[in-house]
Coordinates of C-alpha atoms in Angstrom, one line a residue:
X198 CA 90.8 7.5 80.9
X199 CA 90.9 7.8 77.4
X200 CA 87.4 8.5 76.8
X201 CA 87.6 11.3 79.6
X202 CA 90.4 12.9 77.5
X203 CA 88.4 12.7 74.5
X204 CA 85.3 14.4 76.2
X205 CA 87.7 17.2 77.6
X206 CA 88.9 17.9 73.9
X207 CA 85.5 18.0 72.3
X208 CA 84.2 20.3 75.0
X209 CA 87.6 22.6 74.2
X210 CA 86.9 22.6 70.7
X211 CA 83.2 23.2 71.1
X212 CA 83.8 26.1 73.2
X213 CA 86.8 27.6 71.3
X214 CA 84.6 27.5 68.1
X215 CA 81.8 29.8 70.0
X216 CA 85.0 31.8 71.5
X217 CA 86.3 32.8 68.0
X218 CA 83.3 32.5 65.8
X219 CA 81.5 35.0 68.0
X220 CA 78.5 32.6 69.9
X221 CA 76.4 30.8 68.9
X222 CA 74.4 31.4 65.8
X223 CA 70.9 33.0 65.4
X224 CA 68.0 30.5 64.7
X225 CA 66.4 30.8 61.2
X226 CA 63.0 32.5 60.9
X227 CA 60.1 30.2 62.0
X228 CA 57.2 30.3 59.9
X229 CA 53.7 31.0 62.3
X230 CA 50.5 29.4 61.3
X231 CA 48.0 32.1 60.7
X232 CA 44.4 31.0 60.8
X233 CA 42.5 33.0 58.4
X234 CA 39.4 34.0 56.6
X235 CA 41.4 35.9 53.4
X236 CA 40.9 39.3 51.8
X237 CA 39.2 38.6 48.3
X238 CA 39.5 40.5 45.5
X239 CA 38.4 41.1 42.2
X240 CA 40.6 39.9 39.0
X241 CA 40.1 40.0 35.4
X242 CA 42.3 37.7 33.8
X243 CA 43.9 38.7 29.7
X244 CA 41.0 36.5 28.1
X245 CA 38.5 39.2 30.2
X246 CA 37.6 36.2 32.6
X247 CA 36.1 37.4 36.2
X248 CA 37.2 35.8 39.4
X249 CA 37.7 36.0 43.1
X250 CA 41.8 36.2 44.2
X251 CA 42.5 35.8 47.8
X252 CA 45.2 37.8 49.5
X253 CA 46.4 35.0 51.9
X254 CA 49.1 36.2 55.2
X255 CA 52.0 34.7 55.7
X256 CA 53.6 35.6 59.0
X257 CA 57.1 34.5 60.2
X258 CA 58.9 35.2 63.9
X259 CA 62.4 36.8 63.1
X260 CA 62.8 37.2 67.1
X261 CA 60.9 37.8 70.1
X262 CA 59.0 41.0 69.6
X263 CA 59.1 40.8 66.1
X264 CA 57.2 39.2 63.1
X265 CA 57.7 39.2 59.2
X266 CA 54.2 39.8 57.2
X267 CA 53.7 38.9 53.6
X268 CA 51.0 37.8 50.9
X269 CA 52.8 36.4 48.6
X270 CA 50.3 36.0 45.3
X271 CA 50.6 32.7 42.6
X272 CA 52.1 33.4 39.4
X273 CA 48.2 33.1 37.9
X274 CA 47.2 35.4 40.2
X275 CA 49.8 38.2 39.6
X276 CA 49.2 38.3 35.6
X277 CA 45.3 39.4 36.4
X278 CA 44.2 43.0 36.9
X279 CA 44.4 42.1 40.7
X280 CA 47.9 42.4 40.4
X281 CA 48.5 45.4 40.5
X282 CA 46.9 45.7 44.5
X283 CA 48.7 46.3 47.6
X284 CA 47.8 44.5 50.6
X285 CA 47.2 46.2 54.1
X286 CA 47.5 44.3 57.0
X287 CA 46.4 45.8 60.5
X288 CA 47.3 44.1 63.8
X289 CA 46.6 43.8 67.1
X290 CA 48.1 41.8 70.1
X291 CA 45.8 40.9 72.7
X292 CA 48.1 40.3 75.0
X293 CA 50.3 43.6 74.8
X294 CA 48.0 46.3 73.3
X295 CA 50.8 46.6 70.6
X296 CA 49.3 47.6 67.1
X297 CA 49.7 48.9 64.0
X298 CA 49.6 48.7 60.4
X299 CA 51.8 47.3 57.5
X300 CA 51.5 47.0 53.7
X301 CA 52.9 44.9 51.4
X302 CA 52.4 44.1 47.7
X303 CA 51.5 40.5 46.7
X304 CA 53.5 40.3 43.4
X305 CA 57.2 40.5 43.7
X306 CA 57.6 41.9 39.7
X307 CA 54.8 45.1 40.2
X308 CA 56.9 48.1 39.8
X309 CA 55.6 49.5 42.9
X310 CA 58.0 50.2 45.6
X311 CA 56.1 49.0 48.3
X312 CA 58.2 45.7 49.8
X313 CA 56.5 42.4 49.7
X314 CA 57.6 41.6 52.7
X315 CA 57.6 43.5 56.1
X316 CA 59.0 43.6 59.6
X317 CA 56.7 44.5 62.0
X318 CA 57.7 45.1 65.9
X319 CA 54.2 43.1 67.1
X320 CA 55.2 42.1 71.0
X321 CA 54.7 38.8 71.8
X322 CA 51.2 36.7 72.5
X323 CA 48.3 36.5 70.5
X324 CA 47.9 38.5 67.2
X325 CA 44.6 39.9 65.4
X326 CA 44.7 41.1 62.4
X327 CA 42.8 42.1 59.5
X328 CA 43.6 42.0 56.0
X329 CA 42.3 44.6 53.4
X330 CA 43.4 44.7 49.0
X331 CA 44.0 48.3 48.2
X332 CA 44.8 49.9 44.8
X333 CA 48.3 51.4 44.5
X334 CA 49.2 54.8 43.2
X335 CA 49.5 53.4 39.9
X336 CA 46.6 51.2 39.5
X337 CA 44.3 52.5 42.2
X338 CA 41.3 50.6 40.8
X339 CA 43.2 47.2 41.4
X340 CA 41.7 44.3 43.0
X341 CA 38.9 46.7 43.3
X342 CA 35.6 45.9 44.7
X343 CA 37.3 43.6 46.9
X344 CA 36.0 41.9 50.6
X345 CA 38.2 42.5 53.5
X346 CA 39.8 39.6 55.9
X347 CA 40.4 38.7 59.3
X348 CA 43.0 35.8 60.8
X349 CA 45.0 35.5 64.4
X350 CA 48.6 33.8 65.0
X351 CA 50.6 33.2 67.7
X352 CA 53.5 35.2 67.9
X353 CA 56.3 33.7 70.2

């Protein structure tokens, strides 16, 4: 009889808790696998050194219609004439004919406004996308000749 008491009071306080504190809480953003081929670029490092920089997408599900896009850039990457590029990222979902097109800037300390991170409203189902390094309006050159990319994710 005890134990039935003790059930009863845990179940009380369980749903008091969701009662007062409003329900229960959201889940954290779930990072999506993207399977890619990246955008490459062109970067000229300080000691004038040539090299390819790939502009890799990160996706993440915030809920379920929408999905986060970045591409983030390394440290290395970022102090090289390719940082100074935007990234456009185009998608499509297969399942839902929802489309459109996002931008984001790789290196979080640019001084262009554009976010490096954005929220896009994609649907749910299978996402195409394709990845392309633009200049910006201050450094339109940037990253520039670059290749573009192509990748597909699940959104949930």
């Amino acid at each position: 009889m005890r134990k039935l008491g003790l059930r009863c009071a845990t179940t009380a306080a369980v749903f008091a808790a969701m009662v007062v504190g409003g329900g229960v809480a959201q889940a954290a953003p779930v990072a999506v696998p993207v399977y890619q081929i990246p955008a490459t670029a062109f970067a000229v490092s300080g000691l004038v050194v040539p090299g390819p920089v790939f502009a890799t997408v990160t996706a993440r599900s915030l809920a379920p219609t929408t999905t986060e896009f970045a591409a983030p850039a390394s440290p290395s990457a970022c102090a090289t004439t390719a940082g100074r590029a935007l990234v456009k990222i185009s998608y499509l979902n297969v399942n839902t004919g929802a489309s459109g097109s996002v931008t984001v800037k790789p290196c979080e300390y640019f001084i262009d406004p554009t976010p490096t991170s954005v929220v896009a409203n994609t649907g749910s189902g299978r996402i195409v996308l394709t990845t392309q390094v633009v200049g910006s309006p201050f450094a339109p050159a940037a990253g520039q000749p670059s290749i573009p990319g192509i990748g597909t994710f699940h959104a949930p």
